[in-house]
PDB file of C-alpha atoms and ligand atoms in Angstrom:
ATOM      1  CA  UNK A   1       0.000   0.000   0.000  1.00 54.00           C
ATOM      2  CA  UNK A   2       1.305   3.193  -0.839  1.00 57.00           C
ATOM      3  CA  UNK A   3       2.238   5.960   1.864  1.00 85.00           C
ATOM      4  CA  UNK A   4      -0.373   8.199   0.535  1.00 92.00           C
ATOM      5  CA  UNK A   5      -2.885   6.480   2.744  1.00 93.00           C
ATOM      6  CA  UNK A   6      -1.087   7.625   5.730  1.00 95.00           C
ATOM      7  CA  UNK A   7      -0.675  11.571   4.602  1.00 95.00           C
ATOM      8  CA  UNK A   8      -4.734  11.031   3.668  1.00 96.00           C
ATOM      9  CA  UNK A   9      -5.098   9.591   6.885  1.00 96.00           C
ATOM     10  CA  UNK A  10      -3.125  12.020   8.831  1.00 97.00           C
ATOM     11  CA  UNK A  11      -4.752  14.882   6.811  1.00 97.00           C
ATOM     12  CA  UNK A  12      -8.426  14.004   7.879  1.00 97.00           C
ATOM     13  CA  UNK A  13      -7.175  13.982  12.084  1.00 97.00           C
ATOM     14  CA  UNK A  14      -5.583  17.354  11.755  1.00 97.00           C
ATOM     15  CA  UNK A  15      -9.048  18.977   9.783  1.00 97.00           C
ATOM     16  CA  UNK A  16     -10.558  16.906  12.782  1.00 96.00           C
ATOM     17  CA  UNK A  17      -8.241  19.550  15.091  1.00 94.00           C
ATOM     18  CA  UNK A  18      -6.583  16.509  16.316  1.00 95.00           C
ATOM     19  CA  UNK A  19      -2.472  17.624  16.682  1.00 89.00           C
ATOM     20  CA  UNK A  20       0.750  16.353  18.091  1.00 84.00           C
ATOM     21  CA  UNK A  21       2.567  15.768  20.162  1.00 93.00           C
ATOM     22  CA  UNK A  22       1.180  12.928  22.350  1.00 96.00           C
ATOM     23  CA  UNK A  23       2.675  11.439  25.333  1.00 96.00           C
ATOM     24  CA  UNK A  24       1.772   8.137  23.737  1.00 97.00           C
ATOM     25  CA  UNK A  25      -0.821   6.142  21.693  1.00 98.00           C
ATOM     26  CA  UNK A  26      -2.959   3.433  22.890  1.00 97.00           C
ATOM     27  CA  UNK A  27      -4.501   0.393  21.692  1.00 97.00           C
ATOM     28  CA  UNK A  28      -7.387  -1.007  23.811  1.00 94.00           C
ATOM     29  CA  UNK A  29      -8.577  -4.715  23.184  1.00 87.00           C
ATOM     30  CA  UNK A  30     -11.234  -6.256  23.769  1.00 76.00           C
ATOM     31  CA  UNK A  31     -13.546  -5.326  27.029  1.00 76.00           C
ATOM     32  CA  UNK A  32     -11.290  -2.740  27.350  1.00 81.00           C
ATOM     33  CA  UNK A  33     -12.669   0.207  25.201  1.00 80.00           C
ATOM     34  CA  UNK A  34     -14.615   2.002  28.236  1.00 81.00           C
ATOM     35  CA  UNK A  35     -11.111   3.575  28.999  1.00 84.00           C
ATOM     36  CA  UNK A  36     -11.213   5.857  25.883  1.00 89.00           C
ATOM     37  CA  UNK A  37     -14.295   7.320  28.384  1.00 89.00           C
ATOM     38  CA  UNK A  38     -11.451   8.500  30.730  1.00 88.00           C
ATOM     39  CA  UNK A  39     -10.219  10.908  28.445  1.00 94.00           C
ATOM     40  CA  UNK A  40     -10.608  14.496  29.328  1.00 94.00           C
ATOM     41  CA  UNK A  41     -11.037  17.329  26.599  1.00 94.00           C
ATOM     42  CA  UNK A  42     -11.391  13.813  24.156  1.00 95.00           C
ATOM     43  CA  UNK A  43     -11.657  14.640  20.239  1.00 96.00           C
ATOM     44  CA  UNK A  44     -13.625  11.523  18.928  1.00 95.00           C
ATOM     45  CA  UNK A  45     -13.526  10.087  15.532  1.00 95.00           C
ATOM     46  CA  UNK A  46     -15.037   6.911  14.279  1.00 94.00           C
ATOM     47  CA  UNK A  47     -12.731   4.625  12.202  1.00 94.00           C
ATOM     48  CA  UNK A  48     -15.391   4.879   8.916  1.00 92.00           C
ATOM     49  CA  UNK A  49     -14.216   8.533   8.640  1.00 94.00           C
ATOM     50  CA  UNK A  50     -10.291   7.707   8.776  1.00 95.00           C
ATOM     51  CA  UNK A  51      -8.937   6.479   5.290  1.00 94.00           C
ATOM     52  CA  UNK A  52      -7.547   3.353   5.768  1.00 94.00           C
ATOM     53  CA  UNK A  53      -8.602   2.471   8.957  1.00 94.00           C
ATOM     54  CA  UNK A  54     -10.042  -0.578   9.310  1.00 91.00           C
ATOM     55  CA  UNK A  55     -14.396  -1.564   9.611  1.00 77.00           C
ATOM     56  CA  UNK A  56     -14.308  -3.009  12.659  1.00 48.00           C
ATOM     57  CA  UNK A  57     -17.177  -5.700  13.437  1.00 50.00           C
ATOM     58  CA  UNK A  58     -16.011  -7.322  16.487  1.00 50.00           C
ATOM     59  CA  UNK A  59     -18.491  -7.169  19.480  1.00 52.00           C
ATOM     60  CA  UNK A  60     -16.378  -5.378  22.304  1.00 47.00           C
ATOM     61  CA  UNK A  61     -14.520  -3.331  19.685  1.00 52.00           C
ATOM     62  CA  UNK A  62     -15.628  -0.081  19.177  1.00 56.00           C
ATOM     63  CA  UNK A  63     -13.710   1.235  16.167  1.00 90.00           C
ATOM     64  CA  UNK A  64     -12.884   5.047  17.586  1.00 93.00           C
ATOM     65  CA  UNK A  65     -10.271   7.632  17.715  1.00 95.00           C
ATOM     66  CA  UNK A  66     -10.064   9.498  20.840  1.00 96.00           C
ATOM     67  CA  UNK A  67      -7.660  12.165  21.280  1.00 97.00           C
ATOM     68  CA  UNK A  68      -7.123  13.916  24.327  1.00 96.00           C
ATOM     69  CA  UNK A  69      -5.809  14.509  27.783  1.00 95.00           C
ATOM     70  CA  UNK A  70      -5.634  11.157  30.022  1.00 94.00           C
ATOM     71  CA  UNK A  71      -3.526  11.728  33.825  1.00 93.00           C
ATOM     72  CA  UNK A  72      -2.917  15.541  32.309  1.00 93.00           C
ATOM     73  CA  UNK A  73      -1.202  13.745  29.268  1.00 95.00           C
ATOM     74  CA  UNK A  74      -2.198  14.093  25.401  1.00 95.00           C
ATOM     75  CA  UNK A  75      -2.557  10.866  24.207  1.00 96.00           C
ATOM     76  CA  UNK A  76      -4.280   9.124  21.478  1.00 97.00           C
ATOM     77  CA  UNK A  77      -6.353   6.149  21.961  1.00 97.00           C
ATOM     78  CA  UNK A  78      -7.749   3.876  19.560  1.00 96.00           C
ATOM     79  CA  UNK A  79     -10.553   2.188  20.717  1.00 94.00           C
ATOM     80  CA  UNK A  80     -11.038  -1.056  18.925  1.00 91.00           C
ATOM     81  CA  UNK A  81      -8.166  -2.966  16.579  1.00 92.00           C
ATOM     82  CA  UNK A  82      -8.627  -4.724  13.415  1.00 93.00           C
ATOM     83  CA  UNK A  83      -7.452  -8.839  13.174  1.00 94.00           C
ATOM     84  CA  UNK A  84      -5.961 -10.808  11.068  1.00 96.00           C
ATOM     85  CA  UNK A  85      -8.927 -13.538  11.348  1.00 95.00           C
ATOM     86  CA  UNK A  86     -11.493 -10.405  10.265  1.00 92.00           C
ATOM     87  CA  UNK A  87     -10.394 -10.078   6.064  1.00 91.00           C
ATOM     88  CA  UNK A  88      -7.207 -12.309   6.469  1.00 95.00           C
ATOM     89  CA  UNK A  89      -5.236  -8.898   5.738  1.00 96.00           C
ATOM     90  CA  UNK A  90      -2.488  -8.782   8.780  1.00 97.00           C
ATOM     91  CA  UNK A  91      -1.380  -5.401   7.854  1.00 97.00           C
ATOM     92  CA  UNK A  92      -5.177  -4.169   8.605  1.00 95.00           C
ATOM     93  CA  UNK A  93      -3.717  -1.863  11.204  1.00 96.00           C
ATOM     94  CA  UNK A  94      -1.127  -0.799   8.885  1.00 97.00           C
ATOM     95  CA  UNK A  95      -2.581   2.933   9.064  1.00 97.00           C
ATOM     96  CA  UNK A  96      -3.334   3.420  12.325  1.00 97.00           C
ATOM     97  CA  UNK A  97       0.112   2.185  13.273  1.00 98.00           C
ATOM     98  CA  UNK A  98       2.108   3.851  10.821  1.00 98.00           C
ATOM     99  CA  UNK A  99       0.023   7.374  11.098  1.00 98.00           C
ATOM    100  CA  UNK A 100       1.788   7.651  14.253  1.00 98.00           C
ATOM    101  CA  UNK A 101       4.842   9.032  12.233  1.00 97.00           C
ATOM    102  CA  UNK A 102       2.652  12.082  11.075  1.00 96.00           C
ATOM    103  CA  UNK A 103       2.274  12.933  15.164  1.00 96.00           C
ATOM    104  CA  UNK A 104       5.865  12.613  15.997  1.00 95.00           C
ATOM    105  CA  UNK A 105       5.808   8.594  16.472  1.00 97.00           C
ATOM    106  CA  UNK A 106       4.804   8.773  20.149  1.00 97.00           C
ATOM    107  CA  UNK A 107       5.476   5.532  21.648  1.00 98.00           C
ATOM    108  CA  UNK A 108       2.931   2.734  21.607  1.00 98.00           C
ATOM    109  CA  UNK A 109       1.206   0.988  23.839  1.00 98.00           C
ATOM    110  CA  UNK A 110      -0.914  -2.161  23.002  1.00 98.00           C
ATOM    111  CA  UNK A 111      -3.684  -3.691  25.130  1.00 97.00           C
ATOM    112  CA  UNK A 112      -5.245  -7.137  24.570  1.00 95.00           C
ATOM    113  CA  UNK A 113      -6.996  -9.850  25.851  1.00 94.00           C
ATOM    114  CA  UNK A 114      -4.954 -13.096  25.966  1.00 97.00           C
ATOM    115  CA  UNK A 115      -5.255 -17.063  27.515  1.00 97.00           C
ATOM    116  CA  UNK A 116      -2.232 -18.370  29.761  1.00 98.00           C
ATOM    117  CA  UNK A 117      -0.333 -21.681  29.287  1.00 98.00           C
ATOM    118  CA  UNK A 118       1.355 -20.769  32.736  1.00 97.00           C
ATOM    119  CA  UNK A 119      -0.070 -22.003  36.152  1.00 95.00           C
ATOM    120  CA  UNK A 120       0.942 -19.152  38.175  1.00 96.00           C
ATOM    121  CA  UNK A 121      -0.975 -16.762  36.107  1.00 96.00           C
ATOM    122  CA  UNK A 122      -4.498 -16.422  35.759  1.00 95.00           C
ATOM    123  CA  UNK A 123      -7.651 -15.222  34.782  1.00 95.00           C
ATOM    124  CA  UNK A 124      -7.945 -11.510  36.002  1.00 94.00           C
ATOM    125  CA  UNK A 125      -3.866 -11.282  35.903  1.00 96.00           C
ATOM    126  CA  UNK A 126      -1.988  -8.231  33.972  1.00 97.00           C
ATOM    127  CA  UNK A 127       1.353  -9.612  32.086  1.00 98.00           C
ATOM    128  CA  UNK A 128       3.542  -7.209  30.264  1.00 98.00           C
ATOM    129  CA  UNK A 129       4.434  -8.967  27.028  1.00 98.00           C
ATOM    130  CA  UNK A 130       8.509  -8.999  27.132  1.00 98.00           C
ATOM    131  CA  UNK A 131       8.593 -11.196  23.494  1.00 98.00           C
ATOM    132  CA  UNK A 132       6.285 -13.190  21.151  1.00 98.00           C
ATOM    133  CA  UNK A 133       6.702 -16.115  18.961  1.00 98.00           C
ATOM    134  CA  UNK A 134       4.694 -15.722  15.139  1.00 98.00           C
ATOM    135  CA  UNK A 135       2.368 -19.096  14.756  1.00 98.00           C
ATOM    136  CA  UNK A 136       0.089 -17.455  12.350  1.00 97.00           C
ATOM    137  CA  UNK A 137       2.501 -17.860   9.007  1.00 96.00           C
ATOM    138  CA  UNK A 138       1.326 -14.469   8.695  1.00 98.00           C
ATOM    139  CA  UNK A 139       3.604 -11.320   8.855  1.00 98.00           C
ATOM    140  CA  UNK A 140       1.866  -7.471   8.051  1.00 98.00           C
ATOM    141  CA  UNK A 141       5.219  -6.795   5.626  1.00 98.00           C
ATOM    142  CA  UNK A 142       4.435  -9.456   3.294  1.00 98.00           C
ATOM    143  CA  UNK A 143       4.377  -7.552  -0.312  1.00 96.00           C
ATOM    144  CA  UNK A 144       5.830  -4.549   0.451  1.00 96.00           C
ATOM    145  CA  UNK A 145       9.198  -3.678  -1.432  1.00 95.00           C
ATOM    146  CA  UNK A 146      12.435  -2.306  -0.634  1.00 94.00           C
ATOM    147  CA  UNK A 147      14.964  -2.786   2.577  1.00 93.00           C
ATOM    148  CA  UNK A 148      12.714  -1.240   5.377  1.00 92.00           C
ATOM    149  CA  UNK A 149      10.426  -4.622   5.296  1.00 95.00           C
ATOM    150  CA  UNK A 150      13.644  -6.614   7.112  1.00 97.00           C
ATOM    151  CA  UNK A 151      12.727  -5.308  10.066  1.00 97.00           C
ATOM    152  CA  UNK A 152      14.941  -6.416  13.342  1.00 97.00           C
ATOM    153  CA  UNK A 153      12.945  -7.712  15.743  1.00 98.00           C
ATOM    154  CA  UNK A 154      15.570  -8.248  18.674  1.00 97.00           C
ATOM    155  CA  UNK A 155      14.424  -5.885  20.515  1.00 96.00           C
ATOM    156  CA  UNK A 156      11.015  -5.188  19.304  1.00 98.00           C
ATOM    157  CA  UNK A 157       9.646  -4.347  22.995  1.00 98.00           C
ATOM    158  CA  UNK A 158      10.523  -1.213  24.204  1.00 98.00           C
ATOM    159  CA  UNK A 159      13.156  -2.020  27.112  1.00 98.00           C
ATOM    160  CA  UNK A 160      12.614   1.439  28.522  1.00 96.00           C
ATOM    161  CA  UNK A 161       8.948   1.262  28.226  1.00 97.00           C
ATOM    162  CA  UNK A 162       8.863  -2.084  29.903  1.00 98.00           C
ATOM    163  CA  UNK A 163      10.953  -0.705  32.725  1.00 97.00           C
ATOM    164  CA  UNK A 164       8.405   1.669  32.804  1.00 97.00           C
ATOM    165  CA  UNK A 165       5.435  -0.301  33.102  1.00 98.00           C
ATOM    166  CA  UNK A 166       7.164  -2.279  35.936  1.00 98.00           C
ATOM    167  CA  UNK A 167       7.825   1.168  38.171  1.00 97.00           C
ATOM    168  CA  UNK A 168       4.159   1.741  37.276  1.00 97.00           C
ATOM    169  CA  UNK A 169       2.420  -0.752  38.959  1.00 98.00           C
ATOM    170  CA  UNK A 170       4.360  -0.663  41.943  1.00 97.00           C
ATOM    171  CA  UNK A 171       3.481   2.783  42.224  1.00 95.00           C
ATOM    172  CA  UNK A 172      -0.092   1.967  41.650  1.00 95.00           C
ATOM    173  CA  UNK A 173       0.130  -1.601  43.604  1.00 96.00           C
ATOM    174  CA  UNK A 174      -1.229  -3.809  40.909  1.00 96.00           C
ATOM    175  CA  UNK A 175       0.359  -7.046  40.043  1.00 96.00           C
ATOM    176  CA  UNK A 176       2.644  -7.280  36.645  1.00 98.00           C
ATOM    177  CA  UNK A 177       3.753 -10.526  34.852  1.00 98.00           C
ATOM    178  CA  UNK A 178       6.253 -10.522  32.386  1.00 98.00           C
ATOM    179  CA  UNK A 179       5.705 -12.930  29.629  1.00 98.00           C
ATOM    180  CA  UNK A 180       5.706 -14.397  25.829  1.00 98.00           C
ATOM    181  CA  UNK A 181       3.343 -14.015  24.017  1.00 98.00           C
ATOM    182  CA  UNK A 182       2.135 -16.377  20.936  1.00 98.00           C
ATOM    183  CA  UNK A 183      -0.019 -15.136  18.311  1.00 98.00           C
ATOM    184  CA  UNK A 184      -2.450 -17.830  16.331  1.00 98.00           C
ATOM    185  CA  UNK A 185      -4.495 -16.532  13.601  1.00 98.00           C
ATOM    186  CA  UNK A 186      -8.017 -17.413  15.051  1.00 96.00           C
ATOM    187  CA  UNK A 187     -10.660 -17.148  15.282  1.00 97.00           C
ATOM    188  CA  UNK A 188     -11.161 -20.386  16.288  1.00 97.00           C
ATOM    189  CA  UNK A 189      -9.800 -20.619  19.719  1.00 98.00           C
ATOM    190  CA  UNK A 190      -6.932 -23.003  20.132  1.00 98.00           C
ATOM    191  CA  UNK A 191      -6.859 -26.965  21.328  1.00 98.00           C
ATOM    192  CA  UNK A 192      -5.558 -28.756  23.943  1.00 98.00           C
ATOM    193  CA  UNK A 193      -2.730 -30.247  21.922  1.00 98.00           C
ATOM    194  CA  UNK A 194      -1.688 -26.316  20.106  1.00 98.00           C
ATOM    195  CA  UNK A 195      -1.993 -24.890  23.663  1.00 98.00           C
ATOM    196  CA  UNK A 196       0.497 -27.911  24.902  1.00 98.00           C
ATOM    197  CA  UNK A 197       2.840 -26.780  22.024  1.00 98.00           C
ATOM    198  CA  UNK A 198       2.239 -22.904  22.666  1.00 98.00           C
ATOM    199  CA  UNK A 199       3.638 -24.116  26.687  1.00 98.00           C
ATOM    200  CA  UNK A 200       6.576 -26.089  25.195  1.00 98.00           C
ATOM    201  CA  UNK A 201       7.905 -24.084  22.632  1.00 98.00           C
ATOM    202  CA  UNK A 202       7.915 -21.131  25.274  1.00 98.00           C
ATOM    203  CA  UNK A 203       4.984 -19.210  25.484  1.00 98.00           C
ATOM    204  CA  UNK A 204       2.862 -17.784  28.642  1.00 98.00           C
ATOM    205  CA  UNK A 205       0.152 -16.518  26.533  1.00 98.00           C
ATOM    206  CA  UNK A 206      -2.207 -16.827  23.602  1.00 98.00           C
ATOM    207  CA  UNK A 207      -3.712 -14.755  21.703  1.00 98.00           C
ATOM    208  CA  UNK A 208      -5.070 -13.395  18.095  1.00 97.00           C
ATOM    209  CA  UNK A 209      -3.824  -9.751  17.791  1.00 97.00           C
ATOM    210  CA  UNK A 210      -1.011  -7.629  18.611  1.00 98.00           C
ATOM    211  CA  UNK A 211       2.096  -9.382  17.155  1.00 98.00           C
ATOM    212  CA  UNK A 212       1.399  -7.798  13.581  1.00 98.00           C
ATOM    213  CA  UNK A 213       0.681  -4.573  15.638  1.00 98.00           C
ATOM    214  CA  UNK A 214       4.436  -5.017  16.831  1.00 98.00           C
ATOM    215  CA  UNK A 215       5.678  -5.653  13.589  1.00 98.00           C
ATOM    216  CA  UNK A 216       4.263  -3.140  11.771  1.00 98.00           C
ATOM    217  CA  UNK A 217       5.508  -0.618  14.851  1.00 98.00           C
ATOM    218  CA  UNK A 218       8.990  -1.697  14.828  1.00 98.00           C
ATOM    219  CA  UNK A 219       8.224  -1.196  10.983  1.00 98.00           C
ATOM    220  CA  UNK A 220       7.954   2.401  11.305  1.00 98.00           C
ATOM    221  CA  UNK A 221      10.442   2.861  14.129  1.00 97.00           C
ATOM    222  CA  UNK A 222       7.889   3.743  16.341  1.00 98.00           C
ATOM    223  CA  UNK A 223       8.651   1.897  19.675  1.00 98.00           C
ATOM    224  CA  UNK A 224       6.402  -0.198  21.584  1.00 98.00           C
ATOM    225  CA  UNK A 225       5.193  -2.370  24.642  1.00 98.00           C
ATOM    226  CA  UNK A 226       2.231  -4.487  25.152  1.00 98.00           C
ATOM    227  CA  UNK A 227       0.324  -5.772  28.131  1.00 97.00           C
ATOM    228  CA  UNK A 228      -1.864  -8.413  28.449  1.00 97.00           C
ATOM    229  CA  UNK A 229      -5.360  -9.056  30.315  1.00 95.00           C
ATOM    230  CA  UNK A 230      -5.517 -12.821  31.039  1.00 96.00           C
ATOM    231  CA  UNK A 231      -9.188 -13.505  30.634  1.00 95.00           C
ATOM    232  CA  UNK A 232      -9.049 -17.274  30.728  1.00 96.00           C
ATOM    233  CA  UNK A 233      -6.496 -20.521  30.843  1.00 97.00           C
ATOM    234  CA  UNK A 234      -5.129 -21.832  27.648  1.00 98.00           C
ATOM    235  CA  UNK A 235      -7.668 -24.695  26.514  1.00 97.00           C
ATOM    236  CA  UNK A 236      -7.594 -27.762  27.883  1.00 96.00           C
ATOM    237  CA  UNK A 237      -5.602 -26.726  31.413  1.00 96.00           C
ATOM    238  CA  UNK A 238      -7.470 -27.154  34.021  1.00 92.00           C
ATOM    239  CA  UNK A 239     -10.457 -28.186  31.484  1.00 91.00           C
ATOM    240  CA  UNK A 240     -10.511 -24.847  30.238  1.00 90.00           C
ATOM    241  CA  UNK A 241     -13.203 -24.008  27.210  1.00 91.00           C
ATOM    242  CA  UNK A 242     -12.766 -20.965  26.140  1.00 90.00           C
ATOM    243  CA  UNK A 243     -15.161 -18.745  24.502  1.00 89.00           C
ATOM    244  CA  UNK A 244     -15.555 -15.063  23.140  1.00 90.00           C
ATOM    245  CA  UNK A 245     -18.045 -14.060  25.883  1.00 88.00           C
ATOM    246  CA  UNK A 246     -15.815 -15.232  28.643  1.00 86.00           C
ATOM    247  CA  UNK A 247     -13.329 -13.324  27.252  1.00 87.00           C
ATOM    248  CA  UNK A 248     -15.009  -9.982  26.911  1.00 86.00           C
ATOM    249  CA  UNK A 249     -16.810 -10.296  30.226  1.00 86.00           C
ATOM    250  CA  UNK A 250     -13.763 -11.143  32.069  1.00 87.00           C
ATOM    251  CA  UNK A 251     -11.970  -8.746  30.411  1.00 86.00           C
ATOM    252  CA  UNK A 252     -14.351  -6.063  31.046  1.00 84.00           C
ATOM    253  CA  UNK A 253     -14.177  -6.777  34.931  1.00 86.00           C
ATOM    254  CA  UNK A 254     -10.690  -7.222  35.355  1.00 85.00           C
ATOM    255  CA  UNK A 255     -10.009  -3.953  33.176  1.00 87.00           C
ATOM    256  CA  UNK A 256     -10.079  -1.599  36.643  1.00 90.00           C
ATOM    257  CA  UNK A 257      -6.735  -3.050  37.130  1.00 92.00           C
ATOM    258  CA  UNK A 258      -5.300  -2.062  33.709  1.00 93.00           C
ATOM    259  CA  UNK A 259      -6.940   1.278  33.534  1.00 93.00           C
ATOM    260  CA  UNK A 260      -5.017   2.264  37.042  1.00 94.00           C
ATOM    261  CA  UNK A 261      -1.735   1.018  35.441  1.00 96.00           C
ATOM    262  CA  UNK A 262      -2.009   2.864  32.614  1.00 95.00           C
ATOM    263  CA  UNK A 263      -2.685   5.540  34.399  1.00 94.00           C
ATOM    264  CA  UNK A 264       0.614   4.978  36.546  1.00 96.00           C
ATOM    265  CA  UNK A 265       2.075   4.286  33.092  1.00 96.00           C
ATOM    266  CA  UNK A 266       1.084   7.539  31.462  1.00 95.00           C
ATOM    267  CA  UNK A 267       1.380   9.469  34.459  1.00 91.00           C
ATOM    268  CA  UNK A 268       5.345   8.689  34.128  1.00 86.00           C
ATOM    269  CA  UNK A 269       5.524   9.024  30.750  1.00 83.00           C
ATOM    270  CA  UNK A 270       8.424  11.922  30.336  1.00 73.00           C
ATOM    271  CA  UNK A 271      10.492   9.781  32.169  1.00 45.00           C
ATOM    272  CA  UNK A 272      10.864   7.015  29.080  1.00 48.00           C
TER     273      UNK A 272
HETATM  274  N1  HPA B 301      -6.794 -17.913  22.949  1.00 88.69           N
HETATM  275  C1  HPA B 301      -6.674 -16.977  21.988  1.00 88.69           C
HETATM  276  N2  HPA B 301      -7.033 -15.729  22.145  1.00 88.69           N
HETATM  277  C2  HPA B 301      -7.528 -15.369  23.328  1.00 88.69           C
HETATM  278  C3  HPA B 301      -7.682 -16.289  24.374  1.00 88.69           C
HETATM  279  C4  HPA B 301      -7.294 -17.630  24.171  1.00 88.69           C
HETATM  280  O1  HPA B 301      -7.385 -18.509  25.046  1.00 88.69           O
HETATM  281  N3  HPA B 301      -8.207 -15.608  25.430  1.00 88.69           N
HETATM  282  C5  HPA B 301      -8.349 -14.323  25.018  1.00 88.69           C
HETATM  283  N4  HPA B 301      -7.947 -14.162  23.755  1.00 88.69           N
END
């Protein structure tokens, strides 16, 4: 896709009066959208009205732009994230990502909704993802041209950023994980025997977004971090089963815990 889309994209926000810079940019996943009500002097622009944003038709997904001022920060929030398992396009959130660059590429910080393959941590937990393993044999770069598509992904999550988000919730006293994080296409939840593999080959979590969020980031030199909502175990542990209402509801309740770390997160922000 040509660049255009992002200078169309970009164009539309600022006739919107939306401007830089922001503190940093937010992804909210499922159950999670309800934060984008937090913001204060919020600028709000449905998806439909962005070129090359993404329809999005996900129940729990809300498909907004929200600019404004969150903990006395400007930040920009989109609430509601095109997947791979929607059109089978993984570089659906190629705008919204790579837009960023038109602001000043404010870090980014992804939310989702995952399952964990690790006892220790469950349902209602908060894991910062720290790395993430590709099971999808998708990748968001796939067709584009030219040297900036061999994109290093050594370090792909923001050290300083993770630092950050650990100094967070101590200040605001909620629990962090660290973990991997595996990304299957959906949406089709996994089995017993791929959440097995997903444990073995060194995951913590499972999910179906995200990763080509990441990619697409590092993409654009924009950095990033990612935390997690664990809404359920992996299938099959414990007799897990899990389903899309389970996730959004539990997601939805535990999503007090992530709104105070962001919060924390945000509050901190010029020190990353
Ligand atoms: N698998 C995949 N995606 C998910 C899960 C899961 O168990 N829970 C929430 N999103």
């Amino acid at each position: 896709m040509a660049d255009e889309m992002l200078d169309k994209a970009a164009q539309v926000l600022v006739d919107r009066g939306i401007g830089g810079p922001f503190a940093c940019a937010m992804v909210l996943g499922t159950g999670l959208g309800r934060i984008a009500d937090d913001l204060e002097d919020a600028v709000s622009v449905p998806y439909a009205d962005i070129p090359g944003f993404p329809g999005s038709g996900v129940s729990g997904h809300a498909g907004r732009l929200v600019a404004g001022r969150f903990e006395g920060r400007r930040v920009l929030v989109y609430a509601g994230r095109a997947h791979y398992y929607e059109h089978g396009d993984p570089a659906a959130m190629r705008v919204p990502v790579g837009v960023l660059t038109a602001f000043g590429s404010p870090p980014l910080i992804l939310t989702n909704a995952a399952g964990s393959v690790r006892p220790d941590i469950r349902p209602g937990g908060i894991v910062a993802i720290r790395d993430h393993i590709n099971l999808s044999g998708a990748n968001p770069l796939i067709g584009e041209t030219g040297d900036a598509r061999f994109v290093s992904m050594t370090d792909a999550y923001d050290a300083r950023l993770l630092r950050r988000f650990k100094a967070a919730a101590g200040q605001c006293g909620v629990a962090l994980s660290e973990g991997v994080y595996a990304w299957f296409s959906g949406p089709s939840f996994e089995t017993p025997a791929e959440i097995r593999m997903a444990k073995t080959l060194g995951a913590d979590l499972v999910g179906m977004s995200t990763v080509p969020e990441v990619i697409l980031a590092r993409r654009f030199r924009i950095r990033v971090g990612a935390i997690s909502i664990v809404t359920n175990m992996g299938a099959g542990i414990d007799g897990a089963a899990p389903s899309h209402g389970e996730t959004r509801d539990v997601a939805a309740t535990a999503s007090t815990g992530l709104r105070r770390l962001l919060k924390a997160v945000v509050g901190g922000l010029e020190d990353v």
